[in-house]
mmCIF file of C-alpha atoms in Angstrom:
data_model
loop_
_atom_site.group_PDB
_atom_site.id
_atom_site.type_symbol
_atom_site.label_atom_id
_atom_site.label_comp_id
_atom_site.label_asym_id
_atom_site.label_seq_id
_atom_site.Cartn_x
_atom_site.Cartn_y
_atom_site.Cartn_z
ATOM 1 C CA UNK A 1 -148.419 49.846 -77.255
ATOM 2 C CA UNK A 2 -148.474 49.963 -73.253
ATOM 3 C CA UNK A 3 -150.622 47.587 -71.099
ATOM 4 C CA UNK A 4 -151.783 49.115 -67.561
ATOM 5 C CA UNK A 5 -153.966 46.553 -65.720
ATOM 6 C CA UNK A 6 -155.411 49.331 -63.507
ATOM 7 C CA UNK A 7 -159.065 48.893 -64.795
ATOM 8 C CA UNK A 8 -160.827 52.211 -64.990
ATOM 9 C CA UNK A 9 -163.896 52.611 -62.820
ATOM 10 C CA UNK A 10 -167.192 51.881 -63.497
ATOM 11 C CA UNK A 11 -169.646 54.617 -62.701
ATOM 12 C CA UNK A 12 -173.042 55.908 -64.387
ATOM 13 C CA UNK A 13 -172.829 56.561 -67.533
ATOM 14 C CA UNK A 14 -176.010 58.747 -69.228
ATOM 15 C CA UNK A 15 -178.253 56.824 -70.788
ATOM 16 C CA UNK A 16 -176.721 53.611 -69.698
ATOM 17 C CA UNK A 17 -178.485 50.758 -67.192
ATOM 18 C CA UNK A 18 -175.197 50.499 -64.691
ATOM 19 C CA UNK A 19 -174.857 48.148 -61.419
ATOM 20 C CA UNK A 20 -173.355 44.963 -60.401
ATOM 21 C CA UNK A 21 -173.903 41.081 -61.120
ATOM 22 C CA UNK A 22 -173.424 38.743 -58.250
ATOM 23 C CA UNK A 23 -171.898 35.755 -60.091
ATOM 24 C CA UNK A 24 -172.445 32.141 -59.085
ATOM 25 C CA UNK A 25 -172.845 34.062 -55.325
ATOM 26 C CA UNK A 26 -168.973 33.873 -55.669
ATOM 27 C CA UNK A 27 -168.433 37.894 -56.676
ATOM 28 C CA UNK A 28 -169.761 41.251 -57.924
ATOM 29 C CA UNK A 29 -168.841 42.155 -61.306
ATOM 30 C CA UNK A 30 -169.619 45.594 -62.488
ATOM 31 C CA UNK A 31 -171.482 46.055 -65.451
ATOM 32 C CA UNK A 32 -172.051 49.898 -67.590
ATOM 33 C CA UNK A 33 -175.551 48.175 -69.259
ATOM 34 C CA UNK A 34 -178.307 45.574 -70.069
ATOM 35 C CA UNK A 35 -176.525 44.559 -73.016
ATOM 36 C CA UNK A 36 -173.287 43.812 -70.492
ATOM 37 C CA UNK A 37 -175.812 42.432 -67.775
ATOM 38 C CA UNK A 38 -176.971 39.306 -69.901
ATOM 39 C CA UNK A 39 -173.512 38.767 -71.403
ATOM 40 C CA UNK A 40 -172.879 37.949 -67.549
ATOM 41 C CA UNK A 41 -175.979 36.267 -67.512
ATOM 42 C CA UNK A 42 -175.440 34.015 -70.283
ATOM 43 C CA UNK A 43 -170.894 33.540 -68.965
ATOM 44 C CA UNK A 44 -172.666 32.372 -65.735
ATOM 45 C CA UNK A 45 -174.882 29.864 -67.164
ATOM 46 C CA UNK A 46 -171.948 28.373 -69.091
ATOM 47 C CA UNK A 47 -170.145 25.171 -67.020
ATOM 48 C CA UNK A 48 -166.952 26.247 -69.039
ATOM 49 C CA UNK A 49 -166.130 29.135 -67.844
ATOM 50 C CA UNK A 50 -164.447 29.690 -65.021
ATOM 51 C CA UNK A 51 -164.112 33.055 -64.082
ATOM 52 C CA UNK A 52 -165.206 36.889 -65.658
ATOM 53 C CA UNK A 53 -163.017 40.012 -64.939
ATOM 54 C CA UNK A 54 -164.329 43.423 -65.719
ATOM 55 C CA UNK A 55 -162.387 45.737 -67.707
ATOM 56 C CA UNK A 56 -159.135 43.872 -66.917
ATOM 57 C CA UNK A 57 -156.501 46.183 -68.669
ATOM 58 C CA UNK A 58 -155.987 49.053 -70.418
ATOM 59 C CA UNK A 59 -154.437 49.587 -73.737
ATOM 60 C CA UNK A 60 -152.456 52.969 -74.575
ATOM 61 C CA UNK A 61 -151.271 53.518 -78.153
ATOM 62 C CA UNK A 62 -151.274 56.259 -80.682
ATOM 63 C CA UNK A 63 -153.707 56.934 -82.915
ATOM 64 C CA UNK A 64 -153.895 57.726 -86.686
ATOM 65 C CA UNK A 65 -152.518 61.510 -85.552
ATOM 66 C CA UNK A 66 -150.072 60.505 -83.210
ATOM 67 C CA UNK A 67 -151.775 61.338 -80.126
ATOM 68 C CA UNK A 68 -151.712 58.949 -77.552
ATOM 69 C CA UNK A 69 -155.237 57.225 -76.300
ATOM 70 C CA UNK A 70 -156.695 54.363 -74.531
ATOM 71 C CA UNK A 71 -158.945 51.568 -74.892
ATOM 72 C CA UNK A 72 -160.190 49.469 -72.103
ATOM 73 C CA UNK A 73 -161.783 45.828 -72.822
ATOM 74 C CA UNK A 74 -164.807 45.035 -71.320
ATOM 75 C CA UNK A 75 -164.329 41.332 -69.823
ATOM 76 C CA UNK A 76 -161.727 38.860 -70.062
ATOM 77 C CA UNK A 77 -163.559 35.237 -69.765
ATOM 78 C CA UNK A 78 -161.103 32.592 -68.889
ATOM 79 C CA UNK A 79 -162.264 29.125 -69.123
ATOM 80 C CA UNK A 80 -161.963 25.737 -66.949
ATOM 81 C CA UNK A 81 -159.330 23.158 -68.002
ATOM 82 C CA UNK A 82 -160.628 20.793 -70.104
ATOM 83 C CA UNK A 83 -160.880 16.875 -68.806
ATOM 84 C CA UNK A 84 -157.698 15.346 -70.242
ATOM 85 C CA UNK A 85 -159.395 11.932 -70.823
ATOM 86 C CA UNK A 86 -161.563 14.034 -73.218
ATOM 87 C CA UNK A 87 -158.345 15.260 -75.339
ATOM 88 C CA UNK A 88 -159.649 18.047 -75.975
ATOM 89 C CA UNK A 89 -157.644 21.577 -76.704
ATOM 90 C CA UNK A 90 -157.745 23.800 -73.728
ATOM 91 C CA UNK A 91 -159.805 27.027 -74.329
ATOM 92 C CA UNK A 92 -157.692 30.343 -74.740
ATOM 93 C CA UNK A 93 -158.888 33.369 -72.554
ATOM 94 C CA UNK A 94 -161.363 35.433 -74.008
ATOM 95 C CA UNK A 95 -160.935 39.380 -74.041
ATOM 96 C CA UNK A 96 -164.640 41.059 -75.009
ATOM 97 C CA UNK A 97 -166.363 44.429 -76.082
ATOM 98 C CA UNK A 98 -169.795 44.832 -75.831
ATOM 99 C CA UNK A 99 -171.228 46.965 -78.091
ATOM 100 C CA UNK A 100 -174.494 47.418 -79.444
ATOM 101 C CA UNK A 101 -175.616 46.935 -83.127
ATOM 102 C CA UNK A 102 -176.370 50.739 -83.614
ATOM 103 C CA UNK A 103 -173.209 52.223 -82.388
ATOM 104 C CA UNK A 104 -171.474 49.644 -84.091
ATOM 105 C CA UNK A 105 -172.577 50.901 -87.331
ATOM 106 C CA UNK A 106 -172.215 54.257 -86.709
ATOM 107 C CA UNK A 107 -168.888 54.570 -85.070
ATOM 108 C CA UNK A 108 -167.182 51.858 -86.659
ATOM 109 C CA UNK A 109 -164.513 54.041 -87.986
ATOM 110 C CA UNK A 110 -163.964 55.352 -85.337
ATOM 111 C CA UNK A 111 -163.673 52.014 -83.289
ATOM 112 C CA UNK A 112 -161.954 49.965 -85.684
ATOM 113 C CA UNK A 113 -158.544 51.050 -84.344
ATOM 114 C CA UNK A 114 -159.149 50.222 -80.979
ATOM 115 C CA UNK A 115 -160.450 46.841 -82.220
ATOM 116 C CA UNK A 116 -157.024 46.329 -84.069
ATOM 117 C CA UNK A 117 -155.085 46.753 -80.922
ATOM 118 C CA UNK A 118 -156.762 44.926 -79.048
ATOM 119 C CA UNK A 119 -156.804 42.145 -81.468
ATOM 120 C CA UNK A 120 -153.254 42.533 -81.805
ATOM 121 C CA UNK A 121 -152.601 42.368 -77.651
ATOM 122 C CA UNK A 122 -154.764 39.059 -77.943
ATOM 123 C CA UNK A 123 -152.722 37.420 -80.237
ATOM 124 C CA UNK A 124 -149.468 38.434 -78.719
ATOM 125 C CA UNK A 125 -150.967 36.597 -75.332
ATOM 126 C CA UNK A 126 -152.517 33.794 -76.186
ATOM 127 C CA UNK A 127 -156.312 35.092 -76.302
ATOM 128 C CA UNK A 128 -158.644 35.679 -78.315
ATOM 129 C CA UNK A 129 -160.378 39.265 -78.805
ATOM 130 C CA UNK A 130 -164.325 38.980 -79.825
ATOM 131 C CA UNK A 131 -166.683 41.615 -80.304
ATOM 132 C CA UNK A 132 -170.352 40.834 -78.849
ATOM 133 C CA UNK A 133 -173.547 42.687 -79.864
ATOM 134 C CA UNK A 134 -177.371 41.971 -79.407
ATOM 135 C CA UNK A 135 -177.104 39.275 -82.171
ATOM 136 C CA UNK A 136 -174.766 36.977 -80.227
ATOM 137 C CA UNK A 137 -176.049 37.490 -76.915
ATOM 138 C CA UNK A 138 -179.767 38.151 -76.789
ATOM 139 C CA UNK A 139 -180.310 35.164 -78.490
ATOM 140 C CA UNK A 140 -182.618 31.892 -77.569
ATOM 141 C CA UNK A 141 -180.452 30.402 -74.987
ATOM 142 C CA UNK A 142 -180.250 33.624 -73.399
ATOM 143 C CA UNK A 143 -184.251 33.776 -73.508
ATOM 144 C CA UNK A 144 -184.273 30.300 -71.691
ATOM 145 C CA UNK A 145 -181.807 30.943 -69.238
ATOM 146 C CA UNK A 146 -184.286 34.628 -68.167
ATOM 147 C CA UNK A 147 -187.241 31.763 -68.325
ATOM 148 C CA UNK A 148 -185.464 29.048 -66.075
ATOM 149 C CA UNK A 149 -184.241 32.050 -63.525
ATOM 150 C CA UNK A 150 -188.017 32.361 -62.375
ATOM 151 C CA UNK A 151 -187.642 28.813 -60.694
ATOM 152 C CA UNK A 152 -184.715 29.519 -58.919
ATOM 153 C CA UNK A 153 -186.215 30.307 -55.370
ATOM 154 C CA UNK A 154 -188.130 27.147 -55.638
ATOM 155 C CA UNK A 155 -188.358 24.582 -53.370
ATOM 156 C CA UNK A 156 -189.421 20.737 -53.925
ATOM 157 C CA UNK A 157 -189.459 17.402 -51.908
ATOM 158 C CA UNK A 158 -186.223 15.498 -52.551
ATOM 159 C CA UNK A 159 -188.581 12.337 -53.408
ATOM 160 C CA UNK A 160 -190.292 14.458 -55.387
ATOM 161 C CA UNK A 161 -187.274 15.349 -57.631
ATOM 162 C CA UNK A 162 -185.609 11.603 -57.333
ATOM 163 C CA UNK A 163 -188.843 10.586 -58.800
ATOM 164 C CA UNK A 164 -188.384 12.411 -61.725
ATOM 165 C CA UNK A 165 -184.602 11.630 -62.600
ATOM 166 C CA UNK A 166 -184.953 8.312 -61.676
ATOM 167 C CA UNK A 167 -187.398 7.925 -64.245
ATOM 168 C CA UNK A 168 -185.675 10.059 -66.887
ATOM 169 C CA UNK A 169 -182.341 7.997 -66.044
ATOM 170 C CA UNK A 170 -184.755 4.605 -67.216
ATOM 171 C CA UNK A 171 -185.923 6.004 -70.364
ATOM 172 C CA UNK A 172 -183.123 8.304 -71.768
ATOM 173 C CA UNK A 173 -183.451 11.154 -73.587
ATOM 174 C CA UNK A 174 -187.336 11.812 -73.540
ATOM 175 C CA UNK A 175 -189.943 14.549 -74.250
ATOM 176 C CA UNK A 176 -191.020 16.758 -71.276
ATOM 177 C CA UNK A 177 -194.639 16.441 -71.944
ATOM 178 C CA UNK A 178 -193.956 12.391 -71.769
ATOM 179 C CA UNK A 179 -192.656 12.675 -68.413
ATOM 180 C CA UNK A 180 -195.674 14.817 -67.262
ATOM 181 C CA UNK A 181 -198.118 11.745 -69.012
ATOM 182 C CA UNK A 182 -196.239 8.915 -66.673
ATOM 183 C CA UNK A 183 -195.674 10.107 -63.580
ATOM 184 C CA UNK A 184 -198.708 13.250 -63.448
ATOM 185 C CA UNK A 185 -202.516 11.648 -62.294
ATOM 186 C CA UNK A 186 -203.873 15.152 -61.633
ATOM 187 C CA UNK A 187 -203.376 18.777 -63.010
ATOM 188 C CA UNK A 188 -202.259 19.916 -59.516
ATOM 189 C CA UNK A 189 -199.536 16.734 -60.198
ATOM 190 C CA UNK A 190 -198.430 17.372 -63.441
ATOM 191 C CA UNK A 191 -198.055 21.751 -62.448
ATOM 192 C CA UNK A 192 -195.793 20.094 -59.584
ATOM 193 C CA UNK A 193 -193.772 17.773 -62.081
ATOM 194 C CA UNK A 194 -192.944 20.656 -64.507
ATOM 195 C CA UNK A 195 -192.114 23.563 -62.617
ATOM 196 C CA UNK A 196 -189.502 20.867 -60.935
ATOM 197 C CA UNK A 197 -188.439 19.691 -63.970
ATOM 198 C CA UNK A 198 -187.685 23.420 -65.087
ATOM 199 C CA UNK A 199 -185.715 23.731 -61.885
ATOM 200 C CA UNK A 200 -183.891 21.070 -62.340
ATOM 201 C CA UNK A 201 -182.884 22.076 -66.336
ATOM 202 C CA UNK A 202 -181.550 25.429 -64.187
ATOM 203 C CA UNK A 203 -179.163 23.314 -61.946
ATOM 204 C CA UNK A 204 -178.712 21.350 -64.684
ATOM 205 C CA UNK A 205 -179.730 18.007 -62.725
ATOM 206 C CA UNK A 206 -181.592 17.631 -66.112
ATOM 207 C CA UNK A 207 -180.085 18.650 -69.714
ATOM 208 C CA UNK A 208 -181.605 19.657 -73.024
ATOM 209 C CA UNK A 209 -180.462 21.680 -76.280
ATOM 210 C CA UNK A 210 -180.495 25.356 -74.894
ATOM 211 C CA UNK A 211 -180.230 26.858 -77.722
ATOM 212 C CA UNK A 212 -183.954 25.928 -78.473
ATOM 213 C CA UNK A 213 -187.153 27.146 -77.337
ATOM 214 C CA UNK A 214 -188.227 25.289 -74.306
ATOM 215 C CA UNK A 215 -191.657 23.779 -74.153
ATOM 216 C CA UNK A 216 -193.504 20.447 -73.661
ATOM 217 C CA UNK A 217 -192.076 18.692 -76.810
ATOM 218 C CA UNK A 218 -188.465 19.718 -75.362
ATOM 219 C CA UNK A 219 -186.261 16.653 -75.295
ATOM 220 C CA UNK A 220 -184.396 16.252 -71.749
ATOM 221 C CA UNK A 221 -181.958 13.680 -69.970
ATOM 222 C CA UNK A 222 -180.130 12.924 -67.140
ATOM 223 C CA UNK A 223 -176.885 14.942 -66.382
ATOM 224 C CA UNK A 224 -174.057 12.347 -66.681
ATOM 225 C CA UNK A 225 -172.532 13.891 -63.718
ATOM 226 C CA UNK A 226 -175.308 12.956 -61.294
ATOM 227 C CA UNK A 227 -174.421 9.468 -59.140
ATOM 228 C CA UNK A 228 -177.039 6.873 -60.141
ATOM 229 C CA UNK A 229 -176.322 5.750 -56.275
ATOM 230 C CA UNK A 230 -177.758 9.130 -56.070
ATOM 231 C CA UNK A 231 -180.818 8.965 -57.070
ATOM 232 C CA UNK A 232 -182.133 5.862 -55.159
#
């Protein structure tokens, strides 16, 4: 087995939904289709990680008739040190295909060598190799992340928005349609309070279980790692 970490590049590919992902405004990473595009989406979103590389190496070994071939990872995720007070085990780098359900099952066969090799490289280097298909990444959370986007060009009144945490920071962990009841007097009020409160579960000011479906009933609280002196 030979490494080269001269990525091959990305261009359009027949059938395929190709371009690049601006990532936390901090890089472009290239993506071959929609399936690859919300992966992104969904690595962004995640506080963890700390940085996505596109088709970081390729692998060259021989196949089952001796020939030799390739195979070229998708994304290696690596991940942000974890908080030592927490003592928690630090994550190992993450090396992913992403392949659709369909081809999956069709070309299996075919693929499973390239998986073993790859699985085998991860081991040897302290990673972890994962396959991801439609079923681990267009999922709910990714479904509320596509919702929470639409707010991101928002704007609101700082008062506005220290109003709200301030009162979520009182109460605790507390339904959104609650905080609409205290602090709303008039529809034009309470349209104000939630569209602010949905920006603020994008920047995370505010936190809830992602995983669910957002809607009025949705439990949120303050994020821990907002300054209370900050919200006076």
């Amino acid at each position: 087995m030979k490494i080269s970490m001269k990525n091959r590049k990305i261009g359009y590919t027949y059938g395929s939904v190709s371009g690049h992902f601006s990532f936390r405004k901090q890089k472009s990473i290239a993506f071959e289709s929609t399936l690859e595009r919300d992966l992104l989406t969904l690595l962004e979103f995640n506080d963890s990680v700390e940085d996505v590389v596109e088709q970081p190496l390729t692998i060259e070994y021989e196949n089952h008739n001796g020939r030799t071939v390739t195979y070229t990872p998708d994304f290696l995720v690596y991940f942000k040190e974890p908080d030592a007070a927490l003592l928690r085990l630090q994550r190992k780098p993450l090396l992913i295909e992403v392949k659709p359900t369909d081809k999956l099952q069709k070309y299996f066969q075919e693929l499973r060598p390239r998986f073993k090799v790859a699985t085998q490289y991860a081991h040897a280097n302290d990673m972890i190799f994962k396959i991801y298909d439609e079923r681990r990444i267009r999922t709910q959370y990714l479904k509320n992340i596509m919702f929470l986007k639409r707010y991101t060009r928002h704007e609101f009144q700082k008062e506005d928005e220290n109003l709200i945490l301030t009162y979520v920071n009182s109460i605790g962990n507390i339904s959104i349609e609650y905080v609409l009841e205290a602090l709303s007097a008039t529809r034009e009020q309470r349209t104000l309070i939630l569209n602010n409160i949905w920006h603020m579960l994008l920047h995370k000011k505010l936190l809830c279980h992602f995983d669910k479906k957002l809607n009025l009933q949705t439990e949120i609280w303050i994020n821990e790692a907002i300054e209370i002196g900050a919200l006076q």
